[in-house]
Amino acid sequence: MAGEMQQHGFAAVRIERQTGDGADHEVIRRIATALRLAGAVAMLVAPTARAQDADSARDADHWITRMAEALRIGDTMSAHAHVDVDKPGRDDDFNFDMQMLRDADGRSTRTVLEMREAGDTQSIVSELVETPGEALTSWYWDIQKRRWIRIRGLQGTDPFADTTFRYEDLWFTEPSPRRKGRAKWVEEGGRRLVEIESDPYHYYQRVVTRIDPESGLPLSVRFIDNTGVPIREQHYEKIMVADGRAFPSVVRLRDLSTRSVTTISFGDVRFGRRIPASFF
């Protein structure tokens, strides 16, 4: 019996068989006291263990930094991408190819995008300028006027290229508001992941991100609006190796109200290459 008690987390007591009713009552009393003490200890230890486990998950600020490092946001980058926008029940689906070049310019990051819709003979060229603590600036080439047009004051939560993605969803600008939040460990499919939940910002009540703690890569993001309704889900898929490090080659975003899906598939991704200034 003592072995069974130890197996279930109870303190073991040494019991010796004695004769007489008084002796039997004393044995029962000792067992009951031991069980009560063991239960009290378990109640004290469990919350402490949970608190220590929560502490080990750090906080949202730590994991936003880890994701930025894993996605190599601070590195120069060149890539080809294909974008598919699927709108069920409608006839305005579209897709386009996109060439990307990203480089740092002092405190700012500049990203040049050349986008060409399927079946079109002309490209749209734009340049995004991101400076920490400031709104995005977008330059685009006006084909008719044949000059650059500047758009200032873009927010990270503004739509990107008529898709369901926002600029911050694709890390064209860091989703810095999500640094204010909590982190905890969660189980999913037999894996132990980190989940961070942001404080409310813009039109989100919260944004919930699940992260692979080993690689630091994001796995999924769930967006909840100010009424508490989930509105979008984003998934990072098909991990490839780019310049010796893991990188998600597919990013998929589903709008839960319209059921539209936007998928970006990356190819020929290169990091850390010197990009001539003439490209910008």
Tab-separated table of C-alpha atoms in Angstrom:
chain	number	residue	atom	x	y	z
A	1	MET	CA	0.000	0.000	0.000
A	2	ALA	CA	2.850	2.377	0.808
A	3	GLY	CA	4.233	1.801	-2.701
A	4	GLU	CA	0.851	2.643	-4.249
A	5	MET	CA	0.654	5.786	-2.144
A	6	GLN	CA	4.101	6.898	-3.310
A	7	GLN	CA	3.160	6.207	-6.939
A	8	HIS	CA	0.227	8.601	-6.653
A	9	GLY	CA	2.251	11.326	-4.942
A	10	PHE	CA	1.201	10.616	-1.360
A	11	ALA	CA	3.590	10.475	1.572
A	12	ALA	CA	4.351	6.944	2.737
A	13	VAL	CA	3.866	5.977	6.406
A	14	ARG	CA	5.133	2.946	8.220
A	15	ILE	CA	2.184	0.892	9.473
A	16	GLU	CA	2.509	-1.963	11.896
A	17	ARG	CA	-0.460	-4.210	12.607
A	18	GLN	CA	-1.622	-3.945	16.181
A	19	THR	CA	-4.429	-5.732	17.976
A	20	GLY	CA	-7.445	-4.081	19.489
A	21	ASP	CA	-9.953	-1.535	18.267
A	22	GLY	CA	-7.957	1.409	19.627
A	23	ALA	CA	-4.890	0.364	17.685
A	24	ASP	CA	-6.914	0.033	14.448
A	25	HIS	CA	-8.371	3.514	14.931
A	26	GLU	CA	-4.869	4.912	15.491
A	27	VAL	CA	-3.643	3.367	12.235
A	28	ILE	CA	-6.588	4.842	10.305
A	29	ARG	CA	-5.998	8.241	11.906
A	30	ARG	CA	-2.324	8.187	10.890
A	31	ILE	CA	-3.203	7.302	7.266
A	32	ALA	CA	-5.806	10.063	7.037
A	33	THR	CA	-3.371	12.628	8.444
A	34	ALA	CA	-0.675	11.587	5.959
A	35	LEU	CA	-3.082	11.878	3.027
A	36	ARG	CA	-4.217	15.343	4.114
A	37	LEU	CA	-0.628	16.532	4.449
A	38	ALA	CA	0.340	15.097	1.067
A	39	GLY	CA	-2.653	16.741	-0.584
A	40	ALA	CA	-1.748	20.103	0.931
A	41	VAL	CA	1.837	19.808	-0.299
A	42	ALA	CA	0.636	18.903	-3.817
A	43	MET	CA	-1.632	21.961	-3.893
A	44	LEU	CA	1.299	24.189	-2.954
A	45	VAL	CA	3.765	22.639	-5.402
A	46	ALA	CA	1.495	22.566	-8.498
A	47	PRO	CA	0.907	26.341	-8.756
A	48	THR	CA	4.613	26.956	-8.121
A	49	ALA	CA	5.556	24.581	-10.953
A	50	ARG	CA	3.043	26.240	-13.271
A	51	ALA	CA	4.391	29.671	-12.386
A	52	GLN	CA	7.968	28.565	-13.050
A	53	ASP	CA	6.872	27.070	-16.392
A	54	ALA	CA	5.172	30.330	-17.372
A	55	ASP	CA	8.279	32.287	-16.389
A	56	SER	CA	10.431	30.077	-18.604
A	57	ALA	CA	8.326	31.103	-21.619
A	58	ARG	CA	9.620	34.700	-21.177
A	59	ASP	CA	7.341	37.361	-22.696
A	60	ALA	CA	5.990	38.531	-26.059
A	61	ASP	CA	8.790	41.064	-26.513
A	62	HIS	CA	11.411	38.292	-26.323
A	63	TRP	CA	9.636	36.136	-28.918
A	64	ILE	CA	9.026	38.957	-31.397
A	65	THR	CA	12.794	39.485	-31.353
A	66	ARG	CA	13.368	35.732	-31.812
A	67	MET	CA	10.999	35.614	-34.797
A	68	ALA	CA	12.664	38.633	-36.415
A	69	GLU	CA	16.048	36.924	-36.046
A	70	ALA	CA	14.727	33.597	-37.378
A	71	LEU	CA	13.125	35.300	-40.398
A	72	ARG	CA	16.354	37.280	-40.851
A	73	ILE	CA	14.530	40.586	-41.083
A	74	GLY	CA	17.749	42.561	-40.585
A	75	ASP	CA	19.577	40.857	-43.476
A	76	THR	CA	19.706	41.853	-47.117
A	77	MET	CA	17.376	39.624	-49.112
A	78	SER	CA	16.556	38.781	-52.699
A	79	ALA	CA	13.720	36.443	-53.622
A	80	HIS	CA	11.133	35.480	-56.176
A	81	ALA	CA	7.563	34.971	-54.983
A	82	HIS	CA	4.286	33.883	-56.525
A	83	VAL	CA	1.060	35.223	-55.020
A	84	ASP	CA	-2.344	33.535	-55.445
A	85	VAL	CA	-5.558	35.223	-54.294
A	86	ASP	CA	-8.529	32.830	-54.225
A	87	LYS	CA	-11.997	34.278	-53.573
A	88	PRO	CA	-14.568	31.441	-53.390
A	89	GLY	CA	-17.858	32.151	-55.151
A	90	ARG	CA	-16.465	35.152	-57.007
A	91	ASP	CA	-14.880	35.612	-60.415
A	92	ASP	CA	-12.171	38.094	-59.415
A	93	ASP	CA	-9.422	35.684	-58.363
A	94	PHE	CA	-5.997	36.863	-59.433
A	95	ASN	CA	-2.326	35.966	-59.135
A	96	PHE	CA	0.949	37.712	-59.745
A	97	ASP	CA	4.687	37.153	-59.650
A	98	MET	CA	6.851	39.326	-57.447
A	99	GLN	CA	10.575	40.032	-57.365
A	100	MET	CA	11.918	41.325	-54.049
A	101	LEU	CA	15.106	43.118	-53.047
A	102	ARG	CA	15.692	44.295	-49.467
A	103	ASP	CA	18.612	46.258	-48.050
A	104	ALA	CA	19.414	48.481	-45.081
A	105	ASP	CA	20.079	52.189	-45.481
A	106	GLY	CA	21.206	53.581	-42.146
A	107	ARG	CA	18.313	53.155	-39.704
A	108	SER	CA	15.883	52.437	-42.536
A	109	THR	CA	15.130	49.282	-44.502
A	110	ARG	CA	14.292	49.610	-48.184
A	111	THR	CA	12.394	46.919	-50.089
A	112	VAL	CA	11.896	47.097	-53.842
A	113	LEU	CA	8.993	45.067	-55.249
A	114	GLU	CA	8.340	44.379	-58.920
A	115	MET	CA	4.897	42.828	-59.407
A	116	ARG	CA	3.412	41.521	-62.633
A	117	GLU	CA	-0.084	40.078	-62.798
A	118	ALA	CA	-0.605	36.927	-64.844
A	119	GLY	CA	-1.279	37.805	-68.484
A	120	ASP	CA	-0.071	41.387	-68.101
A	121	THR	CA	2.853	42.739	-70.120
A	122	GLN	CA	3.734	45.561	-67.726
A	123	SER	CA	5.022	45.475	-64.162
A	124	ILE	CA	4.229	47.625	-61.167
A	125	VAL	CA	7.347	48.721	-59.314
A	126	SER	CA	7.242	50.079	-55.778
A	127	GLU	CA	9.679	50.741	-52.961
A	128	LEU	CA	8.815	50.489	-49.263
A	129	VAL	CA	10.860	52.464	-46.761
A	130	GLU	CA	10.593	51.321	-43.140
A	131	THR	CA	12.140	53.300	-40.295
A	132	PRO	CA	11.656	52.134	-36.689
A	133	GLY	CA	9.069	54.220	-34.852
A	134	GLU	CA	7.742	55.837	-38.040
A	135	ALA	CA	4.929	55.110	-40.488
A	136	LEU	CA	5.779	53.324	-43.737
A	137	THR	CA	6.522	55.275	-46.894
A	138	SER	CA	5.755	53.742	-50.283
A	139	TRP	CA	7.126	54.951	-53.597
A	140	TYR	CA	5.614	53.603	-56.813
A	141	TRP	CA	6.286	54.240	-60.473
A	142	ASP	CA	3.357	55.895	-62.226
A	143	ILE	CA	3.445	54.421	-65.726
A	144	GLN	CA	1.256	57.111	-67.299
A	145	LYS	CA	2.990	60.096	-65.702
A	146	ARG	CA	6.352	58.347	-65.845
A	147	ARG	CA	7.469	59.543	-62.454
A	148	TRP	CA	7.743	58.299	-58.870
A	149	ILE	CA	4.783	58.973	-56.556
A	150	ARG	CA	5.266	58.976	-52.794
A	151	ILE	CA	2.610	57.737	-50.337
A	152	ARG	CA	3.285	58.564	-46.709
A	153	GLY	CA	1.687	57.445	-43.463
A	154	LEU	CA	1.049	53.782	-44.280
A	155	GLN	CA	0.366	51.657	-41.211
A	156	GLY	CA	1.497	48.094	-40.596
A	157	THR	CA	-2.174	47.079	-40.472
A	158	ASP	CA	-2.940	48.490	-43.955
A	159	PRO	CA	-3.603	45.937	-46.745
A	160	PHE	CA	-0.764	44.861	-48.995
A	161	ALA	CA	-1.278	44.817	-52.803
A	162	ASP	CA	-5.071	44.233	-52.721
A	163	THR	CA	-4.611	41.012	-50.748
A	164	THR	CA	-5.799	39.961	-47.286
A	165	PHE	CA	-2.231	40.341	-45.992
A	166	ARG	CA	-1.234	43.424	-44.024
A	167	TYR	CA	2.246	44.900	-44.285
A	168	GLU	CA	3.151	43.700	-40.791
A	169	ASP	CA	1.884	40.172	-41.544
A	170	LEU	CA	4.723	39.840	-44.054
A	171	TRP	CA	7.226	41.695	-41.847
A	172	PHE	CA	7.645	44.581	-44.289
A	173	THR	CA	7.438	46.424	-41.004
A	174	GLU	CA	7.856	44.834	-37.593
A	175	PRO	CA	4.562	44.067	-35.787
A	176	SER	CA	5.906	46.009	-32.803
A	177	PRO	CA	2.516	46.428	-31.022
A	178	ARG	CA	2.586	42.656	-30.473
A	179	ARG	CA	5.613	43.060	-28.201
A	180	LYS	CA	3.189	44.095	-25.455
A	181	GLY	CA	1.698	40.794	-24.416
A	182	ARG	CA	2.083	37.493	-22.643
A	183	ALA	CA	3.791	34.205	-23.465
A	184	LYS	CA	3.075	30.660	-22.341
A	185	TRP	CA	3.827	27.058	-23.251
A	186	VAL	CA	1.160	25.084	-25.152
A	187	GLU	CA	0.870	21.558	-26.538
A	188	GLU	CA	-0.116	21.007	-30.173
A	189	GLY	CA	0.064	17.706	-32.005
A	190	GLY	CA	2.474	16.257	-29.444
A	191	ARG	CA	4.784	19.273	-29.740
A	192	ARG	CA	5.562	21.878	-27.092
A	193	LEU	CA	5.225	25.351	-28.566
A	194	VAL	CA	5.302	28.920	-27.335
A	195	GLU	CA	2.133	30.971	-27.671
A	196	ILE	CA	2.187	34.750	-27.386
A	197	GLU	CA	-0.950	36.845	-27.045
A	198	SER	CA	-0.781	40.562	-27.760
A	199	ASP	CA	-2.485	43.345	-25.907
A	200	PRO	CA	-5.284	45.116	-27.852
A	201	TYR	CA	-4.133	47.401	-30.677
A	202	HIS	CA	-5.678	49.013	-33.753
A	203	TYR	CA	-8.760	46.904	-34.622
A	204	TYR	CA	-7.476	43.773	-32.859
A	205	GLN	CA	-8.611	42.669	-29.426
A	206	ARG	CA	-5.623	40.352	-29.537
A	207	VAL	CA	-3.299	38.572	-31.961
A	208	VAL	CA	-2.252	35.044	-30.974
A	209	THR	CA	0.962	33.613	-32.448
A	210	ARG	CA	2.359	30.103	-32.026
A	211	ILE	CA	6.122	29.703	-32.384
A	212	ASP	CA	8.588	26.839	-32.692
A	213	PRO	CA	10.831	27.469	-29.649
A	214	GLU	CA	13.827	25.717	-31.222
A	215	SER	CA	14.009	27.617	-34.518
A	216	GLY	CA	12.162	30.744	-33.394
A	217	LEU	CA	10.036	30.577	-36.562
A	218	PRO	CA	6.337	31.464	-36.384
A	219	LEU	CA	3.947	28.614	-37.161
A	220	SER	CA	0.502	30.211	-37.037
A	221	VAL	CA	-1.173	33.516	-36.243
A	222	ARG	CA	-4.807	34.052	-35.262
A	223	PHE	CA	-6.322	37.538	-35.470
A	224	ILE	CA	-9.256	38.431	-33.193
A	225	ASP	CA	-11.137	41.692	-33.755
A	226	ASN	CA	-12.352	44.141	-31.112
A	227	THR	CA	-15.626	42.240	-30.694
A	228	GLY	CA	-13.786	39.018	-29.834
A	229	VAL	CA	-14.462	37.327	-33.200
A	230	PRO	CA	-11.598	35.539	-35.037
A	231	ILE	CA	-11.285	37.193	-38.450
A	232	ARG	CA	-8.130	35.785	-40.053
A	233	GLU	CA	-5.708	32.868	-39.708
A	234	GLN	CA	-2.151	32.805	-41.028
A	235	HIS	CA	0.053	29.734	-41.407
A	236	TYR	CA	3.738	29.317	-42.226
A	237	GLU	CA	4.371	26.127	-44.186
A	238	LYS	CA	6.898	24.063	-46.148
A	239	ILE	CA	10.117	24.902	-44.376
A	240	MET	CA	13.088	25.047	-46.739
A	241	VAL	CA	16.780	25.741	-46.223
A	242	ALA	CA	17.926	29.152	-47.439
A	243	ASP	CA	21.631	29.899	-47.069
A	244	GLY	CA	21.954	27.193	-44.424
A	245	ARG	CA	18.995	28.210	-42.254
A	246	ALA	CA	15.346	27.195	-42.049
A	247	PHE	CA	12.865	29.520	-43.754
A	248	PRO	CA	9.104	29.093	-44.466
A	249	SER	CA	8.651	28.932	-48.217
A	250	VAL	CA	4.841	29.276	-48.067
A	251	VAL	CA	2.761	31.784	-46.102
A	252	ARG	CA	-0.997	31.301	-46.282
A	253	LEU	CA	-3.653	33.676	-44.967
A	254	ARG	CA	-7.351	32.820	-44.708
A	255	ASP	CA	-10.101	35.395	-44.210
A	256	LEU	CA	-12.613	33.632	-41.957
A	257	SER	CA	-15.580	35.788	-42.979
A	258	THR	CA	-15.186	35.777	-46.781
A	259	ARG	CA	-13.292	32.439	-46.931
A	260	SER	CA	-10.799	34.034	-49.346
A	261	VAL	CA	-7.250	32.689	-49.203
A	262	THR	CA	-4.045	34.454	-50.174
A	263	THR	CA	-0.936	32.299	-50.586
A	264	ILE	CA	2.615	33.540	-51.085
A	265	SER	CA	5.171	30.962	-52.254
A	266	PHE	CA	8.825	31.967	-52.067
A	267	GLY	CA	11.616	30.648	-54.247
A	268	ASP	CA	15.292	31.379	-54.902
A	269	VAL	CA	15.619	33.087	-51.507
A	270	ARG	CA	19.064	34.509	-50.768
A	271	PHE	CA	20.262	36.366	-47.702
A	272	GLY	CA	23.319	38.442	-46.918
A	273	ARG	CA	24.205	39.239	-50.523
A	274	ARG	CA	25.578	42.658	-51.413
A	275	ILE	CA	22.949	44.535	-53.414
A	276	PRO	CA	24.227	47.401	-55.615
A	277	ALA	CA	22.821	50.818	-54.705
A	278	SER	CA	21.689	51.256	-58.317
A	279	PHE	CA	18.858	48.792	-57.669
A	280	PHE	CA	17.228	51.291	-55.289
